[in-house]
Coordinates of N, CA and C in Angstrom, one line a residue:
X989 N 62.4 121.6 31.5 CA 63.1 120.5 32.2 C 62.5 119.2 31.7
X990 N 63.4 118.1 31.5 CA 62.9 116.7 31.1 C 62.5 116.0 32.6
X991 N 61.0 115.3 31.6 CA 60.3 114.6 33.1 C 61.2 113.5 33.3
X992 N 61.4 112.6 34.6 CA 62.1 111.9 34.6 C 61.4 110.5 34.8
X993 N 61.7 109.5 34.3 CA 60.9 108.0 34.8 C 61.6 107.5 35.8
X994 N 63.4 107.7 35.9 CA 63.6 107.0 36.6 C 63.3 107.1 38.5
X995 N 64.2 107.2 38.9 CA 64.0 107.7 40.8 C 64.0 108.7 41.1
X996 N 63.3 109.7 42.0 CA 63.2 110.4 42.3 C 64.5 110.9 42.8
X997 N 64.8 112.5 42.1 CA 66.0 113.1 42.1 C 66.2 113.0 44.1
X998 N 67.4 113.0 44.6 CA 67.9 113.6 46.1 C 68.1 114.7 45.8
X999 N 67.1 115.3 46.4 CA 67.6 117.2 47.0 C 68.3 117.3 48.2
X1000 N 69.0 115.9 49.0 CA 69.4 115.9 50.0 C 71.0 117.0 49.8
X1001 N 71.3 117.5 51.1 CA 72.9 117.9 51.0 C 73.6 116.8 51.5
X1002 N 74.3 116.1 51.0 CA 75.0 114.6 51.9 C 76.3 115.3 51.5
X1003 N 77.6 114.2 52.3 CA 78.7 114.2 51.4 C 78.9 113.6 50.2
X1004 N 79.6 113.9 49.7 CA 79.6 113.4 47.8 C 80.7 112.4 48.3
X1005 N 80.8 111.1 48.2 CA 81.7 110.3 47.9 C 82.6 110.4 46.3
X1006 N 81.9 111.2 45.5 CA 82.5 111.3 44.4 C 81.5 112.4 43.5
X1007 N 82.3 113.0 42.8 CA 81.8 114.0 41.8 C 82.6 113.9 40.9
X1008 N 82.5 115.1 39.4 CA 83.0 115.7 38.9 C 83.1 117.2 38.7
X1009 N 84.0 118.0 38.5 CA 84.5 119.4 38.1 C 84.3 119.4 36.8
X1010 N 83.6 120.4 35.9 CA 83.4 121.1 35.3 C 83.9 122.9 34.8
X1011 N 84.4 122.9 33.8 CA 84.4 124.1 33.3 C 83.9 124.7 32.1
X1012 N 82.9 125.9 32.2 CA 82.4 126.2 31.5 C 82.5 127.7 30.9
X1013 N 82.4 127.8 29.3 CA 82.6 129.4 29.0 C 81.1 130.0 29.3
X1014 N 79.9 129.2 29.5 CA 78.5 129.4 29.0 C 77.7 128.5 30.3
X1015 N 77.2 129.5 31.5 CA 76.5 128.6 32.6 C 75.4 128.0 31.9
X1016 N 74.8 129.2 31.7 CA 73.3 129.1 31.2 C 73.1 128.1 30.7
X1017 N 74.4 127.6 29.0 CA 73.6 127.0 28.0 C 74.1 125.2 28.5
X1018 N 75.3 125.2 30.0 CA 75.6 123.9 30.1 C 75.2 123.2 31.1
X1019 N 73.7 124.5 31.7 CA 72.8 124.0 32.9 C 71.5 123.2 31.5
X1020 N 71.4 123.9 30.7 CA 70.0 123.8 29.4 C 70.2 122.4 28.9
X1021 N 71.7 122.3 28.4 CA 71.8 121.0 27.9 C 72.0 119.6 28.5
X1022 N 72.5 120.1 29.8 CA 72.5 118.7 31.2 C 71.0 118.3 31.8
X1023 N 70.2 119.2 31.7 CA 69.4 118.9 31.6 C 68.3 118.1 30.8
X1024 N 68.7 118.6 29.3 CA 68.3 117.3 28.7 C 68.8 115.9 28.8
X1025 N 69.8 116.1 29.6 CA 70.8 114.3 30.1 C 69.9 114.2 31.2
X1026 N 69.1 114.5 31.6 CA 68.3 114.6 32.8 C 68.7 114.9 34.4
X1027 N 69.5 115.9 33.9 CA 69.9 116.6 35.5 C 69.1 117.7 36.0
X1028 N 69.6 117.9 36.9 CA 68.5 119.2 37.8 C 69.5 119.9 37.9
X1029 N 69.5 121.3 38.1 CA 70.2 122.2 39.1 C 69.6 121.9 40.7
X1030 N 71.0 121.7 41.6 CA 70.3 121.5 42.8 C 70.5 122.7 43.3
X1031 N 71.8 123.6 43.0 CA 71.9 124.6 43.4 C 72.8 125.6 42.7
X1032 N 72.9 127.2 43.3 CA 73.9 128.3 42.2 C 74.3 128.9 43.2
X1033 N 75.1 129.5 43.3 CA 76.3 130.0 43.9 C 76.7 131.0 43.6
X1034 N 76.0 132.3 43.9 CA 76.8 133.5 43.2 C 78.4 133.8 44.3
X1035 N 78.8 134.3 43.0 CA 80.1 135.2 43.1 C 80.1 136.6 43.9
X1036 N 81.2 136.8 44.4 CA 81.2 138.0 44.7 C 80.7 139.2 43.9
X1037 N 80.2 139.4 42.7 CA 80.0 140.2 41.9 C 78.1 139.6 41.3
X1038 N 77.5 138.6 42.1 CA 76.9 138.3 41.9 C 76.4 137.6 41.3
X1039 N 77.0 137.3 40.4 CA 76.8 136.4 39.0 C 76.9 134.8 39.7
X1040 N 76.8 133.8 39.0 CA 77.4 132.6 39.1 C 78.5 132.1 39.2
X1041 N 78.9 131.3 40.5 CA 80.7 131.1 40.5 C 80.2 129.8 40.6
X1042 N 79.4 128.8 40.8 CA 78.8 127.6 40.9 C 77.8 126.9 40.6
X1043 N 77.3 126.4 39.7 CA 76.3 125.5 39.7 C 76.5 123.8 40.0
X1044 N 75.6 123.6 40.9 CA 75.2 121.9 41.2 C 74.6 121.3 40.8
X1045 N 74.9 120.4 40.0 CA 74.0 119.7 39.2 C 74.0 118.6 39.5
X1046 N 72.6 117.6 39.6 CA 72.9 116.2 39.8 C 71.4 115.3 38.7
X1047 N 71.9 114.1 38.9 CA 71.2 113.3 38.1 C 70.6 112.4 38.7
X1048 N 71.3 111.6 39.5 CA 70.7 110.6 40.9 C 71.6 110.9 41.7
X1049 N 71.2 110.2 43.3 CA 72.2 110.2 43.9 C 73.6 109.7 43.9
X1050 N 74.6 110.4 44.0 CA 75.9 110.6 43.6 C 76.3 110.7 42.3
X1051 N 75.5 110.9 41.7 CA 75.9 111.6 40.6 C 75.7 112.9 40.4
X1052 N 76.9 113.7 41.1 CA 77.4 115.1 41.0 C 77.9 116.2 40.1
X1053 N 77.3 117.1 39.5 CA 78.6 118.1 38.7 C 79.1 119.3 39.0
X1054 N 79.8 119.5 39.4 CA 79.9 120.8 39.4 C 80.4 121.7 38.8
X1055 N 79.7 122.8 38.4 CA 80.4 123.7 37.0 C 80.5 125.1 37.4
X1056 N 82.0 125.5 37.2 CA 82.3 126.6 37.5 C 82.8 127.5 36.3
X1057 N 82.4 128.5 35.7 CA 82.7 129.8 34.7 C 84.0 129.6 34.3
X1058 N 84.3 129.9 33.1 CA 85.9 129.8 32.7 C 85.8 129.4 31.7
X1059 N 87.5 128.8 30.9 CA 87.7 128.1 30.0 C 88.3 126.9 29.9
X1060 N 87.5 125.8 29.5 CA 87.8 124.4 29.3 C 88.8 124.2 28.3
X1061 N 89.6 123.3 29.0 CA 90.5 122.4 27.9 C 89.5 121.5 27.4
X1062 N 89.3 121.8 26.0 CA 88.4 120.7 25.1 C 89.2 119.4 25.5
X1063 N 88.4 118.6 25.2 CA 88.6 117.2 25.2 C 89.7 116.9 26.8
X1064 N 89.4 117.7 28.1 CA 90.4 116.9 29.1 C 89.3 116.4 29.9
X1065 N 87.9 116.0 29.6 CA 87.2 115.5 30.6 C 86.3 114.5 30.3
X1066 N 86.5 113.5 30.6 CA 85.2 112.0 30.2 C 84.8 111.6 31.8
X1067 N 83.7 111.4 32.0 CA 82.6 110.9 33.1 C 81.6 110.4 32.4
X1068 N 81.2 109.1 32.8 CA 80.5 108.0 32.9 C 79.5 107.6 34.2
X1069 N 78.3 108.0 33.9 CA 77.3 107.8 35.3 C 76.3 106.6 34.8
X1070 N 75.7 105.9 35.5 CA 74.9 104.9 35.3 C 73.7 105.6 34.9
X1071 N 73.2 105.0 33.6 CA 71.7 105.3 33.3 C 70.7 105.5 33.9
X1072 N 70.5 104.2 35.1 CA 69.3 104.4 35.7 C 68.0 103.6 34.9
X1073 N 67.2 104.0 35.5 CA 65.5 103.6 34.3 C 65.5 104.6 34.0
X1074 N 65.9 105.0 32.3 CA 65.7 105.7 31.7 C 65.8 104.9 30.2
X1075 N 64.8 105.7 29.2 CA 64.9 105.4 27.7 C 66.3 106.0 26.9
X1076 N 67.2 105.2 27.0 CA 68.3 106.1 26.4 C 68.2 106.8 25.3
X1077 N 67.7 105.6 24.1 CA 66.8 106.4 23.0 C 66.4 107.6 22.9
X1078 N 65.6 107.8 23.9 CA 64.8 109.3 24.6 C 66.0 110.0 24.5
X1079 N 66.6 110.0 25.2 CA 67.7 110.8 26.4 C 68.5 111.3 24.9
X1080 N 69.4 110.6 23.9 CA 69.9 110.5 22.8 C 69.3 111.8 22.0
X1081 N 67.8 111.7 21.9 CA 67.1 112.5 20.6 C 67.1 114.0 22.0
X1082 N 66.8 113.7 23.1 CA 66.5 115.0 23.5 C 67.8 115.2 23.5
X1083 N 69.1 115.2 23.7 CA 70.3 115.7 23.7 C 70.7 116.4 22.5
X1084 N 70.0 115.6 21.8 CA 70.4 116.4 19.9 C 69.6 117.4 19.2
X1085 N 68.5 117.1 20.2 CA 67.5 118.5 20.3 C 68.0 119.6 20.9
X1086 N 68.6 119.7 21.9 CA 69.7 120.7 22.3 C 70.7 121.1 22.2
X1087 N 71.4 120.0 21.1 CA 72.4 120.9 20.3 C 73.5 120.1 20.9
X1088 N 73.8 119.1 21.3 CA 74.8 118.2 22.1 C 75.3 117.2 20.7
X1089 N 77.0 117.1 20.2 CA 77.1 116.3 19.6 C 77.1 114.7 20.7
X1090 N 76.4 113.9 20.0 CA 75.6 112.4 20.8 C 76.1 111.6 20.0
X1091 N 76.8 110.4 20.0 CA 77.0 108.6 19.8 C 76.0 107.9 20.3
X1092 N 75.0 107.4 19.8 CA 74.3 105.9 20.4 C 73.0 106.3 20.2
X1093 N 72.3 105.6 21.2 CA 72.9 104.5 22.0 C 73.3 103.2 21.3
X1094 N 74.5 102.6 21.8 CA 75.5 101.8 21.3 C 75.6 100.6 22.1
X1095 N 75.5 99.5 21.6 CA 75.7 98.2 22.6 C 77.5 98.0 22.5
X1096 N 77.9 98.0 23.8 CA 79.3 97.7 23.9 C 79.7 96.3 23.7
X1097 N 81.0 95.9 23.6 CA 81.5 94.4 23.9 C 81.2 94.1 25.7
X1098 N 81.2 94.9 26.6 CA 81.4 94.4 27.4 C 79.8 94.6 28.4
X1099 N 78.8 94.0 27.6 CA 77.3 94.3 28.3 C 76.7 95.3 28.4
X1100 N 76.9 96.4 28.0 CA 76.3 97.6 28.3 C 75.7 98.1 27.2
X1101 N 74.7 99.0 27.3 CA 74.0 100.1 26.5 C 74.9 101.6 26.9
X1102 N 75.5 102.6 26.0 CA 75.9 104.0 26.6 C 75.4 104.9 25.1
X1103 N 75.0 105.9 25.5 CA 74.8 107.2 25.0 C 76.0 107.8 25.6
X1104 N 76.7 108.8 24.6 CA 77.8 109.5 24.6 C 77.4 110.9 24.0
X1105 N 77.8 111.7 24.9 CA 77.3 113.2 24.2 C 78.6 114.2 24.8
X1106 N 78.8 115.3 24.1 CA 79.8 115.9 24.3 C 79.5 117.4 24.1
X1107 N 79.7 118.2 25.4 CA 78.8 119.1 25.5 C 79.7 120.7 24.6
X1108 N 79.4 121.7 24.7 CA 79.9 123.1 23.9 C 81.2 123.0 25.1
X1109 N 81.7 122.5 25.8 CA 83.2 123.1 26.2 C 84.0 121.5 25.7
X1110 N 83.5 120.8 24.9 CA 84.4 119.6 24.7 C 84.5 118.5 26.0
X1111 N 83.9 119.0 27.2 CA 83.4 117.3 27.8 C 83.0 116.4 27.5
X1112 N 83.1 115.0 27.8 CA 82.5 114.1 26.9 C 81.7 113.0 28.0
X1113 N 80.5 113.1 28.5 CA 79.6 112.7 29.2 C 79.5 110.9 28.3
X1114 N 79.3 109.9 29.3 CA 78.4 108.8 28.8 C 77.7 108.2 29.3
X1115 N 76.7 107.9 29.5 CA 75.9 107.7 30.2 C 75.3 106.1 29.9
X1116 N 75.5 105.1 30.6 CA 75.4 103.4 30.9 C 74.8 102.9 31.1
X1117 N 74.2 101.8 30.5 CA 73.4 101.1 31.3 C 73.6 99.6 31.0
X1118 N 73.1 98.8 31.9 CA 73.6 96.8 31.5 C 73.0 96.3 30.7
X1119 N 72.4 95.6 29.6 CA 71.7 94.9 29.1 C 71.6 93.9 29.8
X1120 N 70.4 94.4 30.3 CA 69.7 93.4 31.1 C 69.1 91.8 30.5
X1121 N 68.8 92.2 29.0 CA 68.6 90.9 28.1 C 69.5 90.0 28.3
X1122 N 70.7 90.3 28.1 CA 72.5 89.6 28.1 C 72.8 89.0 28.9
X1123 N 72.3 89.5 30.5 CA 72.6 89.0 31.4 C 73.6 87.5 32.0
X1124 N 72.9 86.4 31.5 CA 73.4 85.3 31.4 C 74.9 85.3 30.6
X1125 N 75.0 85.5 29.5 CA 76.1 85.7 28.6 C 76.8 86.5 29.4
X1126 N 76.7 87.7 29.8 CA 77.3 88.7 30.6 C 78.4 88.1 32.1
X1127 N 77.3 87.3 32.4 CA 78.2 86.4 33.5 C 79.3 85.2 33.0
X1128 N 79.0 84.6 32.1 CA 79.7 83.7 31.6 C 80.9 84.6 31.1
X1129 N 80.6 85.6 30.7 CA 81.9 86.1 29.7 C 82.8 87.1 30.8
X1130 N 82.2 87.2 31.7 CA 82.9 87.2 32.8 C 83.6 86.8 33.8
X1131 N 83.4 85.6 33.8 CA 84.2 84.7 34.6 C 85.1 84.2 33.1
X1132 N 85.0 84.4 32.1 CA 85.9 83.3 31.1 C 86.9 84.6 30.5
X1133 N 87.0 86.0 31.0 CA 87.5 87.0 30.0 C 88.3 87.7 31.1
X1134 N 87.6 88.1 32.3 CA 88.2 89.0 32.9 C 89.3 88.2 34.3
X1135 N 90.3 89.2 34.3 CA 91.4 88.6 35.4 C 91.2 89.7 36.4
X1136 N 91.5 89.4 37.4 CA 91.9 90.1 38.7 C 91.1 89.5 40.1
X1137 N 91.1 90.2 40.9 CA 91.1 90.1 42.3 C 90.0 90.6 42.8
X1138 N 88.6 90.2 42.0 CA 87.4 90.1 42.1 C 86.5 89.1 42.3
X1139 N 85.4 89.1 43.1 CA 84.4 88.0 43.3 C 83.3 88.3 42.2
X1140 N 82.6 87.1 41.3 CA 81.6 87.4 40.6 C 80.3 87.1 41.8
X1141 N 79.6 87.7 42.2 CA 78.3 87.2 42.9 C 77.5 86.3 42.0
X1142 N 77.3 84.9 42.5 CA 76.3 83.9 41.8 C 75.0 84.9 42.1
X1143 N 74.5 84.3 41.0 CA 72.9 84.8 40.9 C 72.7 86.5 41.2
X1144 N 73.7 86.9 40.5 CA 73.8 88.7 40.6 C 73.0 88.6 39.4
X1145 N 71.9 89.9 39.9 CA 71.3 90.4 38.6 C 71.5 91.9 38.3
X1146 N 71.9 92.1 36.9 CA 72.0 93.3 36.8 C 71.2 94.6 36.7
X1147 N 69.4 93.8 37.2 CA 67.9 94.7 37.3 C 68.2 95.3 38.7
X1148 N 68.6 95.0 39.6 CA 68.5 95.2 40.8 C 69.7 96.2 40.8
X1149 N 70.3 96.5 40.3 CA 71.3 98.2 40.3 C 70.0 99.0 39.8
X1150 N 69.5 98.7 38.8 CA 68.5 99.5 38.0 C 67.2 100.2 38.9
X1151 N 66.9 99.6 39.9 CA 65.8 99.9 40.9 C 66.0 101.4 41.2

């Protein structure tokens, strides 16, 4: 299991305001490899026949997976969870140590750091974080780029999601 720097995982049972579904031909190898993205098993779920019909997987709070036995449509699933305090760098080399094809970490046009890794059933996980360096630029280029029916918060910093 990878140690974690950032917050201490919730073992709580809450409601999930949001997850994602997962399908997997291989429990074992897509609990081994989420793990190196630094998830836990929170919990497994056997089947009537005893085997696994469920695993829970989480990374911080609300960020949920759930993976159930079967066969994936390659390429029908992209999720995007916030980094957290974590070394992406890190996170990057241990994912390719376990065999995950991985992108990044990449600085986006739109402020962010993401590692992208795509696991043996063709999901494509990325995982985010703000450049916090940018910040200033970050705000400006968002009040001068983006439209809609949103409030920018003066003096929003983007370290204080990171906590």
């Amino acid at each position: 299991m990878t140690e974690k720097t950032g917050p201490e995982i919730d073992r709580s049972i809450y409601p999930m305001p949001m997850f994602i579904n997962l399908v997997s031909r291989d429990l074992t190898a897509t609990e081994r490899l989420y793990t190196a993205a630094g998830f836990v098993t929170l919990a497994t779920i056997p089947g009537p026949d005893g085997a696994p019909s469920l695993v829970h997987l989480r990374r911080e709070k609300y960020q949920d997976i759930l993976v159930t036995p079967g066969t994936a449509a390659s390429g029908s699933t992209t999720a995007s969870f916030a980094a957290g305090n974590v070394d992406l760098a890190e996170v990057a080399e241990q994912l390719r140590a376990a065999g995950a094809d991985v992108s990044g970490p990449l600085d986006t046009p739109w402020f962010s750091t993401d590692v992208a890794f795509t696991d043996a059933d063709g999901n494509r996980i990325i995982l985010t974080a703000p450049r916090v360096a940018d910040q200033a630029q970050a705000q400006e280029w968002v009040g001068s780029h983006i439209a809609g029916d949103f409030e920018v918060p003066t003096g929003a910093s983007f370290e204080s999601d990171r906590a």
